[in-house]
Short mmCIF file of C-alpha atoms and ligand atoms in Angstrom, two decimals:
data_model
loop_
_atom_site.label_atom_id
_atom_site.label_comp_id
_atom_site.label_asym_id
_atom_site.label_seq_id
_atom_site.Cartn_x
_atom_site.Cartn_y
_atom_site.Cartn_z
CA MET H 206 12.32 -7.11 -58.13
CA SER H 207 14.94 -9.85 -57.56
CA PRO H 208 14.26 -12.74 -55.71
CA PRO H 209 14.24 -13.17 -51.93
CA LYS H 210 17.40 -14.62 -50.80
CA ASN H 211 16.15 -17.32 -49.16
CA PRO H 212 13.00 -18.34 -50.44
CA LEU H 213 12.25 -20.65 -47.17
CA LYS H 214 12.45 -17.07 -45.16
CA SER H 215 10.13 -15.90 -48.15
CA PRO H 216 6.89 -14.62 -46.79
CA LEU H 217 4.57 -16.10 -48.89
CA LYS H 218 6.46 -19.31 -48.36
CA SER H 219 5.81 -18.89 -45.39
CA LEU H 220 1.99 -18.10 -45.03
CA ILE H 221 1.23 -21.02 -47.45
CA ASP H 222 3.48 -24.45 -45.38
CA GLU H 223 3.70 -22.86 -41.55
CA PRO H 224 0.85 -24.01 -40.15
CA SER H 225 -0.72 -21.39 -38.73
CA VAL H 226 0.00 -20.41 -35.11
CA PRO H 227 -1.84 -18.11 -32.99
CA PRO H 228 -0.28 -15.38 -32.26
CA THR H 229 1.80 -16.31 -27.37
CA PRO H 230 0.57 -13.27 -26.05
CA ARG H 231 3.04 -10.96 -24.57
CA ARG H 232 3.06 -11.65 -20.81
CA TYR H 233 3.90 -8.89 -18.06
CA PHE H 234 5.72 -8.84 -14.44
CA ILE H 235 5.30 -6.81 -11.62
CA GLU H 236 7.32 -6.39 -8.90
CA THR H 237 6.18 -4.31 -5.95
CA TRP H 238 7.98 -3.62 -2.86
CA GLY H 239 6.05 -0.57 0.26
CA CYS H 240 3.59 0.79 1.21
CA GLN H 241 -0.64 0.68 -0.05
CA MET H 242 -0.10 3.61 -2.88
CA ASN H 243 1.89 1.73 -5.01
CA GLU H 244 0.19 -1.29 -4.67
CA LEU H 245 -2.88 0.39 -5.73
CA ASP H 246 0.16 2.28 -8.63
CA THR H 247 0.65 -1.39 -9.58
CA GLN H 248 -2.87 -2.10 -10.46
CA ARG H 249 -3.52 1.45 -12.02
CA MET H 250 0.07 0.24 -14.14
CA ALA H 251 -1.46 -3.22 -15.32
CA GLY H 252 -5.11 -1.97 -16.28
CA GLN H 253 -2.97 0.14 -19.25
CA LEU H 254 -0.96 -3.08 -19.85
CA MET H 255 -4.19 -5.12 -19.75
CA GLN H 256 -5.86 -2.49 -22.18
CA GLN H 257 -2.50 -3.22 -24.71
CA GLY H 258 -3.23 -6.65 -24.84
CA LEU H 259 -1.02 -8.12 -22.89
CA LEU H 260 -1.76 -10.65 -19.96
CA PRO H 261 -0.18 -10.98 -16.39
CA ILE H 262 2.78 -13.46 -15.63
CA GLN H 263 3.88 -15.50 -12.27
CA ASP H 264 7.53 -15.79 -13.62
CA PRO H 265 9.98 -12.35 -14.66
CA LYS H 266 11.46 -15.37 -17.06
CA ASP H 267 8.69 -15.34 -19.54
CA ALA H 268 8.05 -11.74 -18.96
CA ASP H 269 8.54 -9.17 -21.99
CA VAL H 270 7.60 -6.65 -19.97
CA ILE H 271 9.52 -6.28 -16.51
CA LEU H 272 8.30 -3.25 -14.38
CA LEU H 273 10.15 -2.81 -10.64
CA ASN H 274 7.82 -0.61 -8.57
CA SER H 275 10.37 0.09 -5.60
CA CYS H 276 10.18 2.10 -2.48
CA SER H 277 13.05 3.97 -1.14
CA VAL H 278 11.22 4.97 2.80
CA ARG H 279 13.73 2.69 4.45
CA GLU H 280 17.61 0.97 3.81
CA LYS H 281 19.64 0.55 1.09
CA ALA H 282 16.63 0.64 -1.61
CA GLU H 283 18.60 1.97 -4.69
CA ASN H 284 21.24 -0.76 -3.75
CA LYS H 285 17.87 -3.65 -3.70
CA VAL H 286 17.01 -2.12 -6.72
CA TYR H 287 19.89 -1.24 -8.99
CA SER H 288 20.45 -4.70 -7.52
CA ARG H 289 17.15 -6.90 -9.11
CA LEU H 290 17.74 -4.89 -12.17
CA GLY H 291 21.42 -7.08 -13.11
CA LYS H 292 18.78 -9.96 -12.12
CA TYR H 293 16.27 -8.95 -14.33
CA ARG H 294 18.48 -7.00 -17.48
CA ARG H 295 20.09 -10.73 -17.77
CA PHE H 296 16.65 -12.04 -19.23
CA LYS H 297 17.22 -9.86 -21.88
CA LYS H 298 20.22 -12.06 -23.26
CA ARG H 299 17.07 -14.82 -24.19
CA ARG H 300 14.76 -11.94 -25.35
CA GLU H 301 16.05 -8.83 -26.52
CA ASP H 302 13.03 -7.52 -27.21
CA LEU H 303 11.85 -7.95 -23.17
CA LEU H 304 11.35 -4.42 -21.73
CA ILE H 305 12.50 -3.20 -18.93
CA GLY H 306 11.24 -0.14 -16.34
CA LEU H 307 11.80 1.55 -13.45
CA CYS H 308 9.06 2.76 -11.19
CA GLY H 309 8.39 4.27 -7.47
CA CYS H 310 10.16 6.29 -5.28
CA VAL H 311 13.71 5.28 -6.65
CA ALA H 312 12.39 6.05 -9.72
CA GLN H 313 12.03 9.40 -8.70
CA GLN H 314 14.67 8.85 -6.77
CA GLU H 315 17.60 8.41 -9.12
CA GLY H 316 15.98 9.01 -11.99
CA GLU H 317 18.34 9.60 -15.88
CA ARG H 318 20.73 8.26 -13.46
CA ALA H 319 18.95 4.99 -13.08
CA LEU H 320 19.61 5.09 -16.41
CA ARG H 321 22.56 5.35 -16.66
CA ARG H 322 23.71 2.42 -14.18
CA VAL H 323 21.74 0.16 -15.97
CA SER H 324 21.82 -0.28 -19.59
CA ASP H 325 19.75 -2.58 -20.24
CA LEU H 326 16.94 -0.17 -18.40
CA ASP H 327 14.63 1.16 -20.86
CA PHE H 328 12.52 3.67 -19.19
CA VAL H 329 12.04 5.22 -15.42
CA LEU H 330 8.75 5.79 -14.43
CA GLY H 331 8.14 8.70 -11.18
CA PRO H 332 5.17 7.56 -9.40
CA ALA H 333 3.43 10.88 -10.20
CA ARG H 334 3.29 9.69 -14.07
CA VAL H 335 2.10 6.29 -13.78
CA GLY H 336 -1.24 7.41 -15.44
CA GLU H 337 1.53 7.85 -18.46
CA LEU H 338 2.41 3.91 -18.63
CA ARG H 339 1.32 3.61 -21.99
CA GLN H 340 2.80 6.45 -23.51
CA VAL H 341 5.91 5.69 -22.18
CA LEU H 342 5.48 2.76 -23.63
CA GLU H 343 4.98 3.53 -27.09
CA LYS H 344 8.08 5.85 -27.20
CA VAL H 345 10.19 3.14 -26.09
CA ARG H 346 8.91 0.75 -28.23
CA SER H 347 9.95 3.30 -31.09
CA GLY H 348 13.48 3.08 -30.10
CA ARG H 349 13.75 5.59 -27.12
CA ARG H 350 15.24 5.77 -23.63
CA VAL H 351 12.90 7.68 -21.90
CA VAL H 352 12.39 9.08 -18.09
CA ALA H 353 8.86 9.72 -16.46
CA THR H 354 10.36 12.12 -13.10
CA GLY H 355 8.80 14.55 -11.43
CA PHE H 356 5.45 16.63 -10.47
CA PRO H 357 3.00 17.80 -13.40
CA GLU H 358 0.28 19.46 -12.53
CA GLU H 359 -1.58 17.81 -15.50
CA ARG H 360 -2.04 14.50 -14.62
CA ALA H 361 -3.96 11.42 -15.97
CA TYR H 362 -6.09 9.09 -13.82
CA GLU H 363 -8.22 7.05 -15.89
CA PHE H 364 -9.81 4.86 -11.96
CA ASP H 365 -11.84 2.84 -14.14
CA THR H 366 -9.11 1.17 -15.99
CA ILE H 367 -7.77 -0.07 -13.15
CA GLU H 368 -7.32 -3.78 -13.12
CA ARG H 369 -7.92 -4.97 -8.89
CA ASP H 370 -9.05 -8.52 -9.76
CA GLY H 371 -6.97 -10.81 -6.91
CA THR H 372 -7.92 -8.17 -4.72
CA TYR H 373 -10.56 -8.51 -2.19
CA LYS H 374 -11.03 -4.43 -0.78
CA GLY H 375 -11.46 -1.83 -3.57
CA MET H 376 -8.24 1.28 -3.18
CA VAL H 377 -9.00 4.11 -3.34
CA THR H 378 -6.44 7.56 -3.90
CA ILE H 379 -7.88 10.41 -2.13
CA ILE H 380 -4.30 12.97 -1.98
CA GLU H 381 -1.49 12.31 -3.58
CA GLY H 382 1.96 13.47 -2.20
CA CYS H 383 2.81 14.78 0.77
CA ASN H 384 3.76 18.98 1.92
CA LYS H 385 4.74 18.15 5.70
CA ARG H 386 8.94 18.15 7.01
CA CYS H 387 9.16 14.96 8.72
CA THR H 388 12.76 14.72 9.16
CA PHE H 389 13.28 11.29 8.75
CA CYS H 390 11.55 10.96 5.94
CA ILE H 391 11.71 10.82 2.10
CA VAL H 392 8.08 10.17 1.15
CA PRO H 393 8.04 14.09 -0.26
CA THR H 394 10.21 13.55 -2.26
CA THR H 395 10.26 10.78 -4.30
CA ARG H 396 5.89 11.63 -4.04
CA GLY H 397 6.31 15.04 -4.30
CA PRO H 398 3.85 17.79 -2.78
CA GLU H 399 0.23 16.70 -1.78
CA ARG H 400 -2.66 17.18 -4.19
CA CYS H 401 -6.50 15.76 -3.57
CA ARG H 402 -8.13 14.74 -5.60
CA PRO H 403 -12.41 16.50 -6.14
CA PHE H 404 -14.78 14.77 -4.10
CA GLU H 405 -17.20 14.07 -6.47
CA GLU H 406 -14.79 12.14 -8.00
CA VAL H 407 -13.50 10.20 -5.08
CA LEU H 408 -17.79 9.07 -4.40
CA GLY H 409 -17.64 8.85 -8.37
CA GLU H 410 -14.78 6.23 -8.14
CA VAL H 411 -16.22 4.73 -5.10
CA ARG H 412 -19.64 4.32 -6.57
CA HIS H 413 -17.62 2.50 -9.82
CA LEU H 414 -16.41 0.16 -7.58
CA LEU H 415 -19.78 -1.07 -4.95
CA GLU H 416 -21.62 -1.40 -8.38
CA LEU H 417 -18.20 -4.04 -9.06
CA GLY H 418 -19.23 -5.53 -6.33
CA PHE H 419 -17.18 -4.75 -3.82
CA VAL H 420 -17.69 -3.94 -0.34
CA GLU H 421 -15.05 -2.50 1.94
CA ILE H 422 -13.73 0.33 0.55
CA GLU H 423 -10.18 2.31 1.76
CA LEU H 424 -9.68 5.58 1.99
CA LEU H 425 -6.00 5.94 0.53
CA GLY H 426 -2.86 8.88 0.82
CA GLN H 427 0.32 9.09 2.61
CA THR H 428 -2.00 11.67 5.37
CA VAL H 429 -5.06 10.89 4.30
CA ASN H 430 -6.77 12.89 6.80
CA HIS H 431 -5.68 16.56 5.60
CA TRP H 432 -7.51 16.06 1.56
CA ARG H 433 -10.16 18.65 1.30
CA ASP H 434 -11.59 19.57 -1.24
CA PRO H 435 -9.73 21.85 -3.97
CA HIS H 436 -12.78 23.82 -5.11
CA ARG H 437 -15.06 23.98 -2.06
CA ASP H 438 -15.28 24.34 1.50
CA LEU H 439 -15.11 20.72 2.39
CA ASP H 440 -12.83 18.50 4.30
CA PHE H 441 -12.14 15.00 5.66
CA ALA H 442 -14.48 14.43 7.71
CA ASP H 443 -17.44 15.42 5.06
CA LEU H 444 -16.07 13.51 2.50
CA LEU H 445 -16.61 9.68 5.66
CA ASP H 446 -19.68 11.33 5.71
CA ALA H 447 -21.25 11.27 2.50
CA ALA H 448 -18.75 8.37 1.73
CA ALA H 449 -20.22 5.86 4.69
CA ARG H 450 -23.75 7.05 3.90
CA LEU H 451 -23.34 4.76 -0.27
CA PRO H 452 -25.78 2.12 -0.33
CA GLY H 453 -24.01 -1.01 -0.13
CA LEU H 454 -20.83 0.25 0.91
CA LYS H 455 -20.24 -2.67 4.19
CA ARG H 456 -16.82 -1.73 5.53
CA LEU H 457 -14.57 2.05 5.14
CA ARG H 458 -11.47 2.14 5.99
CA PHE H 459 -8.48 5.13 5.49
CA MET H 460 -4.70 5.72 5.69
CA THR H 461 -2.44 7.49 6.82
CA SER H 462 -4.08 9.48 9.97
CA TYR H 463 -2.10 12.46 10.27
CA PRO H 464 -2.62 12.89 14.85
CA ARG H 465 -2.38 16.14 14.36
CA ASP H 466 -4.48 16.37 11.27
CA PHE H 467 -6.97 14.93 13.52
CA THR H 468 -9.86 16.84 14.59
CA SER H 469 -13.01 15.87 16.28
CA ARG H 470 -15.74 15.47 13.12
CA MET H 471 -13.54 13.07 11.97
CA VAL H 472 -14.02 11.23 15.38
CA GLU H 473 -17.65 12.10 15.70
CA GLN H 474 -17.88 9.75 12.07
CA PHE H 475 -17.10 6.86 13.69
CA ALA H 476 -19.69 7.34 16.23
CA HIS H 477 -21.94 8.43 13.19
CA HIS H 478 -21.28 5.28 10.97
CA GLU H 479 -21.00 2.17 12.03
CA ASN H 480 -19.72 0.79 8.69
CA ILE H 481 -16.59 3.04 9.43
CA CYS H 482 -15.00 0.35 10.38
CA PRO H 483 -13.63 0.40 14.20
CA PHE H 484 -9.80 -0.25 12.92
CA LEU H 485 -7.49 3.01 13.23
CA HIS H 486 -3.70 3.23 11.86
CA LEU H 487 -2.24 6.50 14.45
CA PRO H 488 1.43 6.60 12.84
CA VAL H 489 2.74 8.28 16.79
CA GLN H 490 6.76 7.47 16.10
CA SER H 491 8.02 8.93 19.24
CA GLY H 492 6.68 8.90 22.89
CA SER H 493 8.82 11.60 23.66
CA ASP H 494 8.23 14.92 23.11
CA ARG H 495 11.79 15.64 23.35
CA VAL H 496 12.31 13.37 19.81
CA LEU H 497 8.76 14.66 18.39
CA ARG H 498 10.37 18.31 18.52
CA ARG H 499 13.27 17.48 16.54
CA MET H 500 11.43 14.99 13.79
CA GLY H 501 9.10 18.01 12.89
CA ARG H 502 6.02 16.07 14.07
CA GLY H 503 4.41 18.90 15.13
CA TYR H 504 2.34 17.15 17.80
CA GLU H 505 3.32 16.45 21.95
CA VAL H 506 2.57 13.34 22.79
CA GLY H 507 -0.41 14.99 25.74
CA ALA H 508 -2.37 15.64 22.56
CA TYR H 509 -2.01 12.83 21.15
CA ARG H 510 -3.07 10.55 24.01
CA GLU H 511 -6.23 13.31 24.10
CA LEU H 512 -6.88 12.44 20.97
CA ILE H 513 -6.68 8.34 21.26
CA ALA H 514 -8.90 9.28 24.87
CA SER H 515 -12.59 10.76 22.40
CA LEU H 516 -11.52 8.05 19.94
CA VAL H 517 -12.54 5.47 22.48
CA ARG H 518 -15.05 7.33 23.96
CA ALA H 519 -16.37 7.73 20.03
CA ARG H 520 -15.96 4.14 19.23
CA PRO H 521 -15.13 2.02 22.58
CA ASP H 522 -14.68 -1.25 20.48
CA ILE H 523 -11.55 1.23 18.07
CA ALA H 524 -8.09 -0.58 17.79
CA LEU H 525 -5.47 1.34 16.51
CA SER H 526 -1.51 0.75 14.71
CA THR H 527 0.71 2.31 14.86
CA ASP H 528 4.50 2.96 13.04
CA ILE H 529 7.44 3.97 15.23
CA ILE H 530 10.82 4.89 14.49
CA VAL H 531 12.95 3.50 17.23
CA GLY H 532 17.42 5.13 17.20
CA PHE H 533 16.33 7.97 16.12
CA PRO H 534 19.36 9.92 15.75
CA GLY H 535 20.43 11.63 19.96
CA GLU H 536 17.87 9.13 20.88
CA THR H 537 18.50 8.29 25.22
CA GLU H 538 17.50 5.28 26.60
CA GLU H 539 15.33 7.14 28.64
CA GLU H 540 13.77 8.10 25.18
CA PHE H 541 12.79 4.98 24.54
CA ARG H 542 11.02 4.37 27.16
CA GLN H 543 8.54 6.76 26.93
CA THR H 544 7.90 5.16 24.08
CA LEU H 545 7.87 2.03 25.72
CA GLU H 546 5.58 3.82 29.02
CA LEU H 547 3.36 4.85 25.44
CA VAL H 548 2.70 1.03 24.54
CA GLU H 549 1.82 -0.58 26.85
CA GLU H 550 -0.46 2.66 27.36
CA VAL H 551 -2.78 2.62 24.35
CA ARG H 552 -2.43 -1.26 24.27
CA TYR H 553 -2.09 -0.98 20.49
CA SER H 554 -3.55 -3.84 18.21
CA SER H 555 -0.58 -3.59 16.23
CA ILE H 556 1.95 -2.17 15.66
CA PHE H 557 4.68 -1.67 12.75
CA ALA H 558 8.41 -0.38 14.40
CA PHE H 559 11.12 0.25 12.05
CA LYS H 560 15.27 1.15 12.97
CA TYR H 561 15.65 4.58 12.25
CA SER H 562 17.23 4.25 8.52
CA PRO H 563 19.34 7.49 7.09
CA ARG H 564 17.95 8.49 3.98
CA PRO H 565 18.99 10.95 1.50
CA GLY H 566 18.07 14.29 1.17
CA THR H 567 16.65 14.12 4.70
CA ALA H 568 17.68 16.74 8.07
CA ALA H 569 17.83 13.56 10.48
CA PRO H 570 20.66 12.68 10.15
CA ARG H 571 22.19 16.63 11.71
CA LEU H 572 19.66 16.66 14.48
CA GLY H 573 21.77 14.38 16.84
CA GLU H 574 24.26 11.54 17.57
CA ALA H 575 23.31 8.30 15.82
CA VAL H 576 22.74 5.18 17.39
CA ASP H 577 24.18 2.48 17.82
CA ASP H 578 23.31 0.02 15.53
CA ALA H 579 23.14 -3.14 18.40
CA VAL H 580 21.42 -0.94 20.65
CA ALA H 581 18.67 0.32 18.04
CA SER H 582 18.53 -3.59 17.19
CA ARG H 583 17.99 -4.32 21.03
CA ARG H 584 16.04 -1.48 21.32
CA LEU H 585 12.85 -2.69 18.84
CA GLN H 586 13.72 -6.73 19.97
CA GLU H 587 12.72 -4.98 23.40
CA LEU H 588 9.90 -3.69 21.59
CA PHE H 589 7.99 -6.61 19.58
CA ALA H 590 8.51 -8.79 22.70
CA ILE H 591 6.71 -5.64 24.77
CA GLN H 592 4.01 -5.66 22.15
CA SER H 593 3.91 -9.24 21.09
CA GLU H 594 2.30 -9.70 24.11
CA ILE H 595 -0.37 -7.16 23.87
CA GLN H 596 -1.14 -8.37 20.83
CA ARG H 597 -1.65 -12.01 22.69
CA GLU H 598 -4.24 -10.16 25.56
CA LEU H 599 -5.96 -8.78 23.00
CA ASN H 600 -6.60 -11.02 20.80
CA GLU H 601 -7.84 -13.65 24.05
CA VAL H 602 -10.13 -11.71 25.06
CA LEU H 603 -11.79 -12.03 21.16
CA VAL H 604 -11.90 -16.47 21.99
CA GLY H 605 -15.23 -17.19 22.01
CA GLN H 606 -17.00 -14.34 19.74
CA THR H 607 -18.42 -14.89 16.75
CA ARG H 608 -17.36 -12.50 14.48
CA GLU H 609 -18.19 -11.20 10.66
CA ILE H 610 -15.16 -11.54 8.36
CA LEU H 611 -14.01 -10.00 5.00
CA VAL H 612 -12.34 -12.72 2.82
CA THR H 613 -9.10 -12.12 2.04
CA GLY H 614 -7.20 -15.05 0.14
CA LEU H 615 -6.07 -18.67 0.54
CA GLY H 616 -4.63 -19.94 3.75
CA LYS H 617 -1.71 -22.21 4.32
CA HIS H 618 -2.87 -25.23 4.33
CA PRO H 619 -5.29 -27.21 2.36
CA GLY H 620 -9.51 -26.69 3.74
CA THR H 621 -8.36 -23.00 4.84
CA GLN H 622 -9.12 -19.82 4.91
CA THR H 623 -7.69 -16.00 5.34
CA GLY H 624 -9.42 -12.98 6.08
CA ARG H 625 -9.42 -9.70 8.43
CA THR H 626 -12.33 -8.58 11.14
CA SER H 627 -13.56 -5.36 10.47
CA CYS H 628 -10.40 -3.61 13.44
CA HIS H 629 -8.54 -5.14 10.47
CA ARG H 630 -7.29 -8.39 12.35
CA VAL H 631 -5.94 -11.56 11.04
CA VAL H 632 -8.36 -14.30 11.07
CA ASN H 633 -6.90 -17.88 9.83
CA PHE H 634 -10.61 -20.40 8.91
CA THR H 635 -11.34 -22.61 7.98
CA CYS H 636 -13.66 -23.54 5.10
CA GLY H 637 -13.63 -27.59 4.02
CA ASP H 638 -13.88 -28.03 0.39
CA SER H 639 -15.67 -24.79 -0.24
CA PRO H 640 -14.08 -21.46 -0.31
CA HIS H 641 -15.41 -18.46 -0.20
CA ALA H 642 -14.36 -15.85 -2.98
CA LEU H 643 -12.16 -12.90 -2.56
CA GLY H 644 -13.58 -10.10 -0.70
CA THR H 645 -16.75 -11.70 0.19
CA LEU H 646 -18.18 -11.09 3.76
CA THR H 647 -18.43 -14.41 6.67
CA SER H 648 -19.05 -14.34 10.10
CA VAL H 649 -16.74 -17.35 12.18
CA VAL H 650 -16.06 -18.45 15.86
CA ILE H 651 -12.45 -17.09 16.98
CA GLU H 652 -11.54 -20.89 18.97
CA LYS H 653 -8.22 -19.43 19.26
CA ALA H 654 -5.13 -16.11 19.73
CA LEU H 655 -2.15 -16.54 17.94
CA PRO H 656 -0.08 -13.05 18.75
CA HIS H 657 -0.57 -12.31 15.22
CA SER H 658 -3.42 -13.89 14.55
CA LEU H 659 -6.61 -15.69 15.28
CA ILE H 660 -7.64 -19.22 14.50
CA ALA H 661 -11.85 -20.07 13.56
CA LEU H 662 -14.96 -21.79 12.69
CA PRO H 663 -17.21 -20.93 9.90
CA SER H 664 -19.99 -19.91 12.74
CA SER H 665 -23.60 -21.75 11.69
CA ALA H 666 -24.66 -18.24 11.27
CA PRO H 667 -25.35 -18.23 6.97
CA SER H 668 -22.90 -15.97 4.95
CA VAL H 669 -24.14 -12.80 4.65
CA GLY H 670 -22.94 -9.43 2.27
CA VAL H 671 -21.69 -11.85 -0.58
CA SER H 672 -20.38 -9.70 -3.76
CA ALA H 673 -21.84 -9.73 -6.96
CA LYS H 674 -18.07 -10.87 -8.34
CA PRO H 675 -16.93 -12.65 -7.72
CA ARG H 676 -12.71 -11.30 -8.16
CA ASN H 677 -10.45 -13.76 -7.71
CA ALA H 678 -11.62 -16.24 -11.53
CA SER H 679 -9.82 -19.12 -9.04
CA LEU H 680 -12.42 -20.07 -6.16
CA PRO H 681 -16.17 -19.57 -6.07
CA VAL H 682 -18.86 -17.29 -5.32
CA VAL H 683 -21.01 -18.52 -2.31
CA GLN H 684 -24.16 -17.68 -3.51
N1 SAH Q 719 1.75 9.03 5.29
C1 SAH Q 719 3.37 7.28 5.31
C2 SAH Q 719 4.72 7.13 6.13
C3 SAH Q 719 4.79 6.74 5.30
S1 SAH Q 719 6.14 6.49 6.05
C4 SAH Q 719 2.30 5.96 5.80
O1 SAH Q 719 2.06 5.81 6.52
O2 SAH Q 719 1.66 5.58 4.57
C5 SAH Q 719 6.23 4.50 6.66
C6 SAH Q 719 6.84 4.50 7.69
O3 SAH Q 719 7.93 4.26 7.79
C7 SAH Q 719 6.89 6.20 9.08
O4 SAH Q 719 5.80 6.32 9.44
C8 SAH Q 719 7.43 6.08 9.90
O5 SAH Q 719 6.82 5.03 11.11
C9 SAH Q 719 8.62 4.62 8.97
N2 SAH Q 719 10.18 5.19 8.08
C10 SAH Q 719 9.64 6.43 6.98
N3 SAH Q 719 10.49 7.05 6.55
C11 SAH Q 719 11.90 6.27 7.64
C12 SAH Q 719 13.34 6.03 8.47
N4 SAH Q 719 14.25 7.68 7.33
N5 SAH Q 719 14.47 5.53 8.53
C13 SAH Q 719 12.50 4.05 9.77
N6 SAH Q 719 11.80 4.19 9.79
C14 SAH Q 719 10.68 4.99 8.49
FE1 F3S Q 720 7.17 10.54 5.76
FE2 F3S Q 720 5.27 12.93 7.31
FE3 F3S Q 720 4.68 12.97 5.10
S1 F3S Q 720 5.93 10.30 7.94
S2 F3S Q 720 4.52 10.15 4.46
S3 F3S Q 720 7.18 13.57 5.58
S4 F3S Q 720 3.82 12.86 7.63
#
């Protein structure tokens, strides 16, 4: 056997001479854009990475695996993705074995094209393939570049490996994809056809989260109330009813409901179960029937109004929020005014309003003349101004009241924390030098109302519903 060419590099020599240094743990960094489904997908991917021994890191420069979990609902999402990947690929100069993956809706949309455009991109993983991250990484480590997109019938969904640390609520996907065809929306293309998880599996995951100490559960889906058990005659009202009865569940929410699919049995659940939060996100998109028709939404404003009235009858304290698109192709000033009228009438506790943005492969751009950008911007500002005033007035009603809030994080200023009321309002409150653990419930007295949040002081009443397990090691549990 010939001697090693460089004796200093001999494996034996290095074992003898070099002090033993524990291996540096490998690190991952995930950047997440978009909706709560993406947030949950990030938790699912983080769980798989942690199972492979990787730990999270704050700075992508020092990561061994970087994932960009992208969103393509609005704006020039593709351009944004490519500029971000351009930044990440520069880190490969320092860290040759860095792996970079594009995930989320832009991954599904771009597929192989992303690998062609970014030479240092290692893999592309679509939203329906999130459960395969481990296998994809194995292939990538063996030197292949991988595109995992599309919508396979068989999908891995391991809820017990989801990395939930640092979150204050337990999110549970009950329905993936979307079968609607709203003419402005790219989601059915990027997230694929609707797919419901079975009743028992969903309840099993909720029970698992309650055992971990979560007191708030959020059921998720693009059209969450269109859920049906794949095998039995059970719909979303049955699922809500069963989940709300689980011991330990203090707050049950769900997102996003499709107005046309909201049945009277679902409305009744708000009256039957106090732990179903008095809050509903019910996207209307426009207050004009003509616009709604061209959006392909399948309901009219009158039916939406009736639905709201029945919700208020069932739960008089219910807070409502909505999504609105301004400047949809062909939207006239009069049609926009109808949206303002609806907003003034319903008095939403919050709205998410967007300027219409054309998405590849959607029908909307053909359905009317594009609205001038300056006009759309002005409409958006007008809408926000009216909404801001409504929110301040609604928030002012709460001043002086004691509210139970779920602790969601640390505040901007030392000695403060943030939380959410059951009606989903943001509350900033003083905690002094004894902060509460994330995900626990505590009582506060509302002192001041702002348009987008409330300021509060701790109530003298003792804390309630304290979580069994701290989910953020940096915050102590309040006993
Ligand atoms: N059901 C989903 C909808 C996903 S898109 C959910 O709410 O989770 C979220 C919101 O983005 C829509 O309700 C709509 O108001 C807005 N949106 C979708 N496509 C858009 C587009 N092309 N331009 C502007 N806003 C859009
Ligand atoms: Fe998009 Fe309409 Fe489905 S907004 S997600 S196509 S319900």
